[in-house]
Coordinates of N, CA and C in Angstrom, one line a residue:
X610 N 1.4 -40.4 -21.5 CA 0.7 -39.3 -22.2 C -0.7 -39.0 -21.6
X611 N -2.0 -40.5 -21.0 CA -2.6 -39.9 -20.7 C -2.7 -39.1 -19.2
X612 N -2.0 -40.2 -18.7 CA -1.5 -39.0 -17.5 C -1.2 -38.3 -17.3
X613 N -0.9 -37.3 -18.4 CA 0.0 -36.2 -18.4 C -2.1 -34.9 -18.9
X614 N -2.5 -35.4 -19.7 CA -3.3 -35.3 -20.2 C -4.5 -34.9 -19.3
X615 N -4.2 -36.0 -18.4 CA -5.1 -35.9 -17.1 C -4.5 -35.0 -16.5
X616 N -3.2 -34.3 -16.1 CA -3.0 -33.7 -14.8 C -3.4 -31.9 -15.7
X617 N -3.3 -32.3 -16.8 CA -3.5 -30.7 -17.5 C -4.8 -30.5 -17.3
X618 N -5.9 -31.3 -17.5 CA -7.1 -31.1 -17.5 C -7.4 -30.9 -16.0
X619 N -6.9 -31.3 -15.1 CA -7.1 -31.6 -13.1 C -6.4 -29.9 -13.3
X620 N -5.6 -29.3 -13.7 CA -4.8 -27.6 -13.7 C -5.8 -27.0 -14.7
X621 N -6.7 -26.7 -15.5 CA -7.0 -26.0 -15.9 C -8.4 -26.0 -15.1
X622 N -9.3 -27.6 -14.6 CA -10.4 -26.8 -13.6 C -10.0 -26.5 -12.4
X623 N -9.1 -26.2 -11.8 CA -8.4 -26.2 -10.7 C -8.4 -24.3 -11.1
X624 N -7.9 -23.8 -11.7 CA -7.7 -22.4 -12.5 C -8.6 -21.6 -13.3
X625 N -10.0 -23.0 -13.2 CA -11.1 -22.0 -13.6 C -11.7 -21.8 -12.3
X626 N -11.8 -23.0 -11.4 CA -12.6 -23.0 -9.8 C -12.1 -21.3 -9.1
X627 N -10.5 -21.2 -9.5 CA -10.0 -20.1 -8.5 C -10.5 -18.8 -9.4
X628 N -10.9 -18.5 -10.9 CA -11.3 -17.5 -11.7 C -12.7 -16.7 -11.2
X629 N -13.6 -18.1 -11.4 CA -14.9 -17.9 -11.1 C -14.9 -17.4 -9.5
X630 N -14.3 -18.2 -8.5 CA -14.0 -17.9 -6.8 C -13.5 -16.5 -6.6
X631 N -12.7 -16.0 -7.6 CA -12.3 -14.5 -7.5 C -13.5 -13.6 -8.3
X632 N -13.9 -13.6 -9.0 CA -14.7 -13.2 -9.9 C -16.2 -12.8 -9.1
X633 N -16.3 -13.5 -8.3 CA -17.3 -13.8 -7.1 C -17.5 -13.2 -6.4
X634 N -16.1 -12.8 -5.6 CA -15.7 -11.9 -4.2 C -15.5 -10.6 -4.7
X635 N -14.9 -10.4 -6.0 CA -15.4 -9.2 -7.0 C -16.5 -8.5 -7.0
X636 N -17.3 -9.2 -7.3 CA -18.7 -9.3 -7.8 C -19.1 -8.2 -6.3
X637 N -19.0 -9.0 -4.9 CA -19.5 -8.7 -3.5 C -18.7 -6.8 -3.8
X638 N -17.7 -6.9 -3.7 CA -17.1 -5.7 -3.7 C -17.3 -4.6 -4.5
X639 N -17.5 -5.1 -6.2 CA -17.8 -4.1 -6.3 C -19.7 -3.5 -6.3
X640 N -20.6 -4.6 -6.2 CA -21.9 -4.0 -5.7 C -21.4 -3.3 -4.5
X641 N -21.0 -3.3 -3.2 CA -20.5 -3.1 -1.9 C -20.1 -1.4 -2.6
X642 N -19.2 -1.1 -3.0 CA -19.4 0.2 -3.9 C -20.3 1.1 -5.0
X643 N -20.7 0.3 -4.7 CA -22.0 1.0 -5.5 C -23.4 1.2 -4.9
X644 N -23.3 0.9 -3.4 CA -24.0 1.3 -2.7 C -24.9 0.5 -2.0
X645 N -25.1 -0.9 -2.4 CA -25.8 -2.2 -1.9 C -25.3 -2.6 -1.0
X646 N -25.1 -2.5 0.3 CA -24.6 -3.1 1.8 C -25.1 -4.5 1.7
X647 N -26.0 -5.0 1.5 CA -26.7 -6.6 1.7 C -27.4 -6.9 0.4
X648 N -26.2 -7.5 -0.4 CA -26.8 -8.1 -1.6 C -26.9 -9.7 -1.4
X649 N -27.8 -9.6 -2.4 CA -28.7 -11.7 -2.6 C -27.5 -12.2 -3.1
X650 N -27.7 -13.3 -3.0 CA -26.9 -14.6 -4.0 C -27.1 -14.3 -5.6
X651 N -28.3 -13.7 -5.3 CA -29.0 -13.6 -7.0 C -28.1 -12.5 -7.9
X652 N -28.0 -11.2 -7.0 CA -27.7 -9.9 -7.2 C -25.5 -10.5 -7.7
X653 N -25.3 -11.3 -6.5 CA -23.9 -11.6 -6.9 C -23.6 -12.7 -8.2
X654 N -24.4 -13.3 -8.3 CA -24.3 -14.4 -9.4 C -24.6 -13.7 -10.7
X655 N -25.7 -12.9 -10.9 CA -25.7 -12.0 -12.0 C -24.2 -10.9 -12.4
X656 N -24.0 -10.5 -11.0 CA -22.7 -9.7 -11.5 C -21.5 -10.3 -11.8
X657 N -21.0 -11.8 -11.2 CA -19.8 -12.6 -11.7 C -20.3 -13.3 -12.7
X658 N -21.3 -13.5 -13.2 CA -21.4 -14.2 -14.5 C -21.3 -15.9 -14.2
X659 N -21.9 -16.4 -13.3 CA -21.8 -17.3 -12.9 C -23.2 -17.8 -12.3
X660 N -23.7 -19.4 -11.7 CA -24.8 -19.6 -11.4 C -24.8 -19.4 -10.1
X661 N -26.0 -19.7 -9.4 CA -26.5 -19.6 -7.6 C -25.5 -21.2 -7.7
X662 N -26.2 -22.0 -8.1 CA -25.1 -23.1 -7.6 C -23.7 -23.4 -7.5
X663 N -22.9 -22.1 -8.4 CA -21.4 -22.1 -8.4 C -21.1 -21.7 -7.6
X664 N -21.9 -20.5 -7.0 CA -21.4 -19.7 -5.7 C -21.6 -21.2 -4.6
X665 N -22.8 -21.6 -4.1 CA -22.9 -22.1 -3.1 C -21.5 -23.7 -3.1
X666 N -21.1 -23.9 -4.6 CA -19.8 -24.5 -4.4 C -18.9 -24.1 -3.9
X667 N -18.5 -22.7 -3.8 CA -17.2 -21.7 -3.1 C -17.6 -22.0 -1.5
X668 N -18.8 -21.0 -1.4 CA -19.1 -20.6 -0.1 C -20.3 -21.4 0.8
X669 N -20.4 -21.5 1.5 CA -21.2 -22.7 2.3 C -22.7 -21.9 2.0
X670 N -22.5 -21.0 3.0 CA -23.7 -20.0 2.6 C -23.6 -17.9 2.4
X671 N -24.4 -17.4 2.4 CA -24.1 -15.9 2.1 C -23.3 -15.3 2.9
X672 N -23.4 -15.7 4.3 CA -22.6 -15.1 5.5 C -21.3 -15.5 5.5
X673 N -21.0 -16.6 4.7 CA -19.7 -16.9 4.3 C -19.0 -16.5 3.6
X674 N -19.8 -16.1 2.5 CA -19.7 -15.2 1.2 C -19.3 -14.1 1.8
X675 N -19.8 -13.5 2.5 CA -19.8 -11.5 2.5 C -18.3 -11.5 3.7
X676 N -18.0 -12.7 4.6 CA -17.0 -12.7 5.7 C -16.2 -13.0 4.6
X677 N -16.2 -13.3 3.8 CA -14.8 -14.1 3.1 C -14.2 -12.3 2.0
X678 N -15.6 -12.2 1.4 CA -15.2 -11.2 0.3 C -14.8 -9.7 1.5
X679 N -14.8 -9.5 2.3 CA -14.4 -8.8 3.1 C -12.9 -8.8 3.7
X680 N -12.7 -10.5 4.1 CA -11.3 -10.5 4.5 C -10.4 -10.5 3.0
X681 N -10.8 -10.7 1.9 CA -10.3 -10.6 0.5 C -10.0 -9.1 0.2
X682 N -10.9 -8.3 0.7 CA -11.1 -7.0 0.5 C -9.6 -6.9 1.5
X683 N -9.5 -6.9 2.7 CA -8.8 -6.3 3.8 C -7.2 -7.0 3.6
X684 N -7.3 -8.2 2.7 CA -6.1 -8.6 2.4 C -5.1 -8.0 1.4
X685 N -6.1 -7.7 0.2 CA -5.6 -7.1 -0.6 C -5.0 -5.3 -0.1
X686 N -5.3 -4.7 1.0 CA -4.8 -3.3 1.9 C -3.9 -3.2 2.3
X687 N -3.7 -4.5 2.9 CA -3.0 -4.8 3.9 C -1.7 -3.8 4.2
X688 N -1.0 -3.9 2.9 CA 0.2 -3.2 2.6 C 0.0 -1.5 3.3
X689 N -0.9 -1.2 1.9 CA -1.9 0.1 2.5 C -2.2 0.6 4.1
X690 N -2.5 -0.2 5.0 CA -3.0 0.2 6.1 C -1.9 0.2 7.2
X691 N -0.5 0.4 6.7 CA 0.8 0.5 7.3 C 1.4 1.9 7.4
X692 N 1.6 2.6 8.6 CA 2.1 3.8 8.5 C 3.1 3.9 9.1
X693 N 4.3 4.1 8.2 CA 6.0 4.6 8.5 C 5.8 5.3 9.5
X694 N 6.9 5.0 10.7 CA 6.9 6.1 11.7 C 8.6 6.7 12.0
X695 N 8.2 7.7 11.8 CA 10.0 8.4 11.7 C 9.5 9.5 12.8
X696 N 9.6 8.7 14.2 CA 9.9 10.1 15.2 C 10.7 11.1 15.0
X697 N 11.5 11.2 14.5 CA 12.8 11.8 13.8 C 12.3 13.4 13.7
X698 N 11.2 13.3 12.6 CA 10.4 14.1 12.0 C 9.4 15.1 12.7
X699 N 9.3 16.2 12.3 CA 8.8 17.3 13.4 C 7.2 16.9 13.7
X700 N 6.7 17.7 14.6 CA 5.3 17.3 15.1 C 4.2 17.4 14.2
X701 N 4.4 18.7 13.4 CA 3.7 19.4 12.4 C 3.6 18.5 11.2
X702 N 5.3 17.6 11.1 CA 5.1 16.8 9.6 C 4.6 15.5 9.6
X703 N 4.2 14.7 11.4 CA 4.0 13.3 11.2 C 2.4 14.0 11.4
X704 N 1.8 14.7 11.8 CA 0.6 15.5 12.3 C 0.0 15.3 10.5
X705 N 0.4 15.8 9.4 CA -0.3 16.0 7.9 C 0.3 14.4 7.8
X706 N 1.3 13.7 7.7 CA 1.1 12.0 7.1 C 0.2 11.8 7.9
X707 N 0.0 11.4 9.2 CA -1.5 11.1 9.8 C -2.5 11.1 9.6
X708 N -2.7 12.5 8.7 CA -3.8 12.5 8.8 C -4.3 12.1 7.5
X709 N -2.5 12.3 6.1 CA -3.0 12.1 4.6 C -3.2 10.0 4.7
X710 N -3.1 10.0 5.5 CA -2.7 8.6 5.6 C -3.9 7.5 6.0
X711 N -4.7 8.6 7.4 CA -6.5 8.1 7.6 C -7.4 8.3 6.2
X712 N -6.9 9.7 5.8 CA -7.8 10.0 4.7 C -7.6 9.1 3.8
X713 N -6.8 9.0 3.1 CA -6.4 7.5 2.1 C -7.1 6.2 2.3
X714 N -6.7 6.1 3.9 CA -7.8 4.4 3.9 C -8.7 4.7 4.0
X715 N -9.5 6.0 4.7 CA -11.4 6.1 4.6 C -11.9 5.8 3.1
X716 N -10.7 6.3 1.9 CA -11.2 6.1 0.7 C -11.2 5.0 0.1
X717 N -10.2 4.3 0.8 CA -10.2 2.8 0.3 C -11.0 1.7 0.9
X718 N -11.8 2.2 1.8 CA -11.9 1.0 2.6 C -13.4 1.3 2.9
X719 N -14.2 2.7 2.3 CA -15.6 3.2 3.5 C -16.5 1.9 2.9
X720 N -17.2 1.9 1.3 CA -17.6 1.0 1.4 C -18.0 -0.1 2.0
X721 N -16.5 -1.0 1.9 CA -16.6 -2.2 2.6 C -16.8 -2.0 4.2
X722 N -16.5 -1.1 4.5 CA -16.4 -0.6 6.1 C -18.1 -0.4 6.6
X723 N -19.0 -0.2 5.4 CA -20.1 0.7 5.6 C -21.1 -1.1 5.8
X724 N -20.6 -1.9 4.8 CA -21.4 -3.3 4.9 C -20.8 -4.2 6.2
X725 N -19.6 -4.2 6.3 CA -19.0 -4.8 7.2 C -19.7 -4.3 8.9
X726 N -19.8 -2.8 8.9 CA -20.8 -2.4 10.1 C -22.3 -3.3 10.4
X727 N -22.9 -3.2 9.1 CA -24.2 -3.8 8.9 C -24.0 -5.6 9.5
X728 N -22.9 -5.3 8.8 CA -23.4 -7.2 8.8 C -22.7 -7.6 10.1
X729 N -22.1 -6.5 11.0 CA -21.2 -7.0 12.6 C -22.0 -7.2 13.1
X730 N -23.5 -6.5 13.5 CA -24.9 -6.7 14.0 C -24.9 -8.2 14.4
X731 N -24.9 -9.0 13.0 CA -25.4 -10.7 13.6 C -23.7 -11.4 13.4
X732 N -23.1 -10.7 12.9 CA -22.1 -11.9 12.7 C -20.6 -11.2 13.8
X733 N -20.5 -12.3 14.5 CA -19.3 -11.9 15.9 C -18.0 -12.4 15.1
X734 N -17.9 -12.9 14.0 CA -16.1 -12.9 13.5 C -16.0 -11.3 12.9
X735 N -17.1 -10.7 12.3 CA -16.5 -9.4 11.6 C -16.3 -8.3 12.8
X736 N -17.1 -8.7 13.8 CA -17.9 -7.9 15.2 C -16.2 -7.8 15.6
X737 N -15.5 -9.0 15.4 CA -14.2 -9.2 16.0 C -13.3 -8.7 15.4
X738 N -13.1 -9.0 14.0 CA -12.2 -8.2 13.0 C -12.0 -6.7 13.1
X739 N -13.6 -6.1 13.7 CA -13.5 -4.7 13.6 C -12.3 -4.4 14.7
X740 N -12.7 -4.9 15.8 CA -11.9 -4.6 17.5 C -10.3 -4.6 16.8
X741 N -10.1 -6.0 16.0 CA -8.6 -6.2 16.0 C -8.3 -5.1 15.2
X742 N -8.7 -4.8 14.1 CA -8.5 -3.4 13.3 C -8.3 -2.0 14.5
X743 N -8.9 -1.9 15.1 CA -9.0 -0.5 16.3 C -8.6 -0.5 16.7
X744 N -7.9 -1.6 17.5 CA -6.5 -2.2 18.2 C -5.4 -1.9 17.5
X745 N -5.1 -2.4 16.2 CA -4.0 -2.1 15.4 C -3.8 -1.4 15.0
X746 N -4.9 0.0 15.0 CA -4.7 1.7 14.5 C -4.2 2.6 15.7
X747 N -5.2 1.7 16.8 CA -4.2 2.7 18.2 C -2.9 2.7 17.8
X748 N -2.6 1.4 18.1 CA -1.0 1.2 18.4 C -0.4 2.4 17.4
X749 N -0.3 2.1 16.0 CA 0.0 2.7 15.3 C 0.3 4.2 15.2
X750 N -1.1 4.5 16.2 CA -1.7 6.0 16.7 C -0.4 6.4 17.9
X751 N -0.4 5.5 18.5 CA 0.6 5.5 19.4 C 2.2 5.6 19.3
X752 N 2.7 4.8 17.9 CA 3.6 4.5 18.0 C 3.8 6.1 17.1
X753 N 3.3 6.7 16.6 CA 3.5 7.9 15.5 C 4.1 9.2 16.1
X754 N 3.1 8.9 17.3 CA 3.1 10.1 18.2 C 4.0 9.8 19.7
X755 N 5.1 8.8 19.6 CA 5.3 8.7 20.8 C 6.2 9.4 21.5
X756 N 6.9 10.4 21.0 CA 7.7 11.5 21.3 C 6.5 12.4 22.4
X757 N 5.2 12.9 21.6 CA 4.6 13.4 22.5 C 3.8 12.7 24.0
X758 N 3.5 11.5 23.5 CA 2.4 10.5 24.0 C 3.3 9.7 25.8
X759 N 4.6 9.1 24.7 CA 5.4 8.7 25.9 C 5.7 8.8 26.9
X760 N 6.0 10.6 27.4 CA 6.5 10.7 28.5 C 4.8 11.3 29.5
X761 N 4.1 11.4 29.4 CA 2.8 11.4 29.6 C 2.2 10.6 30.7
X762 N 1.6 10.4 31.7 CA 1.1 9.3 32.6 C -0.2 8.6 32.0
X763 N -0.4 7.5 32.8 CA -1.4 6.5 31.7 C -2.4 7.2 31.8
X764 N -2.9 8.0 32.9 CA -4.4 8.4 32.9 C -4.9 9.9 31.7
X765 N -3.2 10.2 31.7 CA -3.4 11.4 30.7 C -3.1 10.8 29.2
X766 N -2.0 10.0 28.9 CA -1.7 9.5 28.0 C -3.2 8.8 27.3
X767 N -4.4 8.0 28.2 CA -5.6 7.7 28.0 C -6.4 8.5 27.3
X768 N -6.9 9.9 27.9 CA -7.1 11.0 27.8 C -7.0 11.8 26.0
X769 N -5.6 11.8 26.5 CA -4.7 12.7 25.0 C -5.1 11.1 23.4
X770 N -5.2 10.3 23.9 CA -5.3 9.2 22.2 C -7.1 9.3 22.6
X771 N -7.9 9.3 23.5 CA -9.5 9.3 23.2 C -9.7 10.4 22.3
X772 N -9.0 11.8 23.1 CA -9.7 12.7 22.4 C -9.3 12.9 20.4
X773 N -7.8 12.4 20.4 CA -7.3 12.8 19.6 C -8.2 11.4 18.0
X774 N -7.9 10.8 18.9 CA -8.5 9.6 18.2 C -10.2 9.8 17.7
X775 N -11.0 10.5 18.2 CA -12.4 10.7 18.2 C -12.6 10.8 16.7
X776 N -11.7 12.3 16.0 CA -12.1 12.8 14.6 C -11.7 11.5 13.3
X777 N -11.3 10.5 14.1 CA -10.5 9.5 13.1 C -11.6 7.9 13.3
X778 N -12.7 8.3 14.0 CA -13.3 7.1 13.9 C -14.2 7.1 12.2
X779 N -14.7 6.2 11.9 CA -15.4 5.8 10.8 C -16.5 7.2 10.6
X780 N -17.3 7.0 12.0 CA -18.8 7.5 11.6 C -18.3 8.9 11.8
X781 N -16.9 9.8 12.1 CA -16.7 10.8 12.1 C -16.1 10.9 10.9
X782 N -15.7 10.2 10.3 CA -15.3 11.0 8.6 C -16.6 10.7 7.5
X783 N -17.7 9.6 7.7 CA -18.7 10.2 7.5 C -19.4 11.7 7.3
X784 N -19.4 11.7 9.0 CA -20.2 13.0 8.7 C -19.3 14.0 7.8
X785 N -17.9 14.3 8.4 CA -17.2 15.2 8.2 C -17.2 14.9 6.5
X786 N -17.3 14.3 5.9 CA -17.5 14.1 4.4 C -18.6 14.9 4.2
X787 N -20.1 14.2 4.5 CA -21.0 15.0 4.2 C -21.1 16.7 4.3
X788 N -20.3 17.1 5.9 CA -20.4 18.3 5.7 C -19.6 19.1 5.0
X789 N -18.9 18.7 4.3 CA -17.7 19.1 3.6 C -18.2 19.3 2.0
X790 N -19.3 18.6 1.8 CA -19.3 17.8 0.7 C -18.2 17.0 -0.4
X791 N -17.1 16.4 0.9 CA -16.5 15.3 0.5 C -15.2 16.5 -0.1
X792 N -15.7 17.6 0.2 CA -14.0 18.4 -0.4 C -12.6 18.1 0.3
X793 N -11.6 17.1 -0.4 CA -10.9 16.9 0.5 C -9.8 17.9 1.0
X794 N -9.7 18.5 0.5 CA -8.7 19.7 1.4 C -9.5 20.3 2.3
X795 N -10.9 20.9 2.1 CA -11.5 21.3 3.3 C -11.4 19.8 4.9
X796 N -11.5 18.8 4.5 CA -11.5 18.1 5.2 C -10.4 17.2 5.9
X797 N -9.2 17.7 4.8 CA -7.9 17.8 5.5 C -7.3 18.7 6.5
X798 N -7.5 19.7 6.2 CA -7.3 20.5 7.3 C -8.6 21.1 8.4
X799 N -9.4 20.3 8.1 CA -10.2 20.0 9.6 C -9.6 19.1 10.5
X800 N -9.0 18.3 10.0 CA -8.3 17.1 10.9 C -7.2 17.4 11.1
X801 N -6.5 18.3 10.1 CA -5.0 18.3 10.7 C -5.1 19.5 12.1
X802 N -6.2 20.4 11.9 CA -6.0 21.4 13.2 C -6.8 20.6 14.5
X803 N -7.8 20.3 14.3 CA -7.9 18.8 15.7 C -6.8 18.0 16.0
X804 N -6.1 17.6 15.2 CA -5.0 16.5 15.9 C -3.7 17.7 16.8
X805 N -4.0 18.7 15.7 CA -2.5 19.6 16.3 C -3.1 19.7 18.1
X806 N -4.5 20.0 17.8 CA -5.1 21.0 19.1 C -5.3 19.9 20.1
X807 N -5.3 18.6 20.0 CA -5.8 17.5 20.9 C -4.4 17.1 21.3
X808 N -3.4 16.7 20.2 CA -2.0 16.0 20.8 C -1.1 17.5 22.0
X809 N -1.5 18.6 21.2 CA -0.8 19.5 21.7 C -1.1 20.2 22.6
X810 N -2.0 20.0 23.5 CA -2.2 20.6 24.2 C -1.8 19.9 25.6
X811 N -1.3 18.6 24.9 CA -0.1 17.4 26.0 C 0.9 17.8 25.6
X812 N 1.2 18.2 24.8 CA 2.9 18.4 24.4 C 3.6 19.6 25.6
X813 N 2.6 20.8 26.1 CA 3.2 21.8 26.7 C 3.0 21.2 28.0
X814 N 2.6 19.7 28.6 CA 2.9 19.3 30.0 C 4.3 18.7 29.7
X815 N 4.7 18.1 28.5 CA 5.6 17.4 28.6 C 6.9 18.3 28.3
X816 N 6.9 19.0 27.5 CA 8.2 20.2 27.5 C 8.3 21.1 28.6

């Protein structure tokens, strides 16, 4: 009995350690949306309801903190940052999922994306995380479009994903937000007539 007594008590701090540990990385994310890129220990402990010394029990120090609540952030997307590819499908219709598809994670993701820039400056794991992310949207970029992309030579195939790829980087849906004032149909169909005009203007070498 008391061993049993013991193992309940060893399960419930075991299940408050992982409450407060989520509640924490919370905390990072949601300041992170609300517009604080580099918050204190102080600023995070106030918002999970918890002390400076509970955090520094999770996380070694802040740079551990903000790498961790970030890969927490990117874990939980993960699903999200997957795009179906049905070559099948006309040029015109993977051309609007493309682009409903960038616009969706800019929304899910700018925040964290906006602190994550800040903080790649000194720290080389996020510096790295970005690259593998860029890497894994080409491809993607690649695999969507590979009807047009395919038959293409590498110097032009190079060419045709720079250009097309440009309006899909981070600091260009920034702007294009601001100039838009964030209207997203105006800003949908800014992108969908660039991608048509960048991919397609390889499509008439290859037909």
């Amino acid at each position: 009995m008391g061993a049993m007594a013991g193992h309940n008590q060893t399960d419930g701090r075991t299940m408050r350690r992982t409450r407060n540990r989520e509640a924490v990385l919370d905390a990072v994310l949601a300041i992170f949306d609300e517009g604080t890129l580099d918050p204190s220990i102080d600023d995070v402990a106030m918002r999970a309801g918890v002390s400076n010394r509970s955090i520094y029990r999770y996380f070694t120090d802040r740079d551990h903190l903000i790498r961790t609540a970030m890969s927490h952030s990117m874990a939980r997307l993960g699903p999200d940052l997957m795009l179906e590819v049905n070559t099948s499908d006309s040029f015109d219709e993977r051309v609007r999922r493309f682009v409903d598809h960038r616009l969706s994670i800019y929304d899910r993701t700018a925040s964290i994306t906006r602190a994550a820039k800040l903080a790649s400056a000194t720290e080389p794991l996020i510096a790295e995380q970005f690259e593998m992310a860029r890497l894994m949207l080409r491809q993607q970029f690649l695999n969507h479009f590979g009807p047009e992309l395919g038959p293409l030579a590498p110097n032009e195939q190079t060419a045709a994903v720079i250009a097309a790829e440009l309006p899909f980087q981070f600091e260009s849906f920034e702007f294009l937000a601001a100039s838009t004032n964030g209207v997203r149909e105006e800003m949908r169909n800014l992108l969908i007539d660039q991608l048509t005009l960048s991919i397609g203007r390889f499509r008439t070498t290859v037909s």
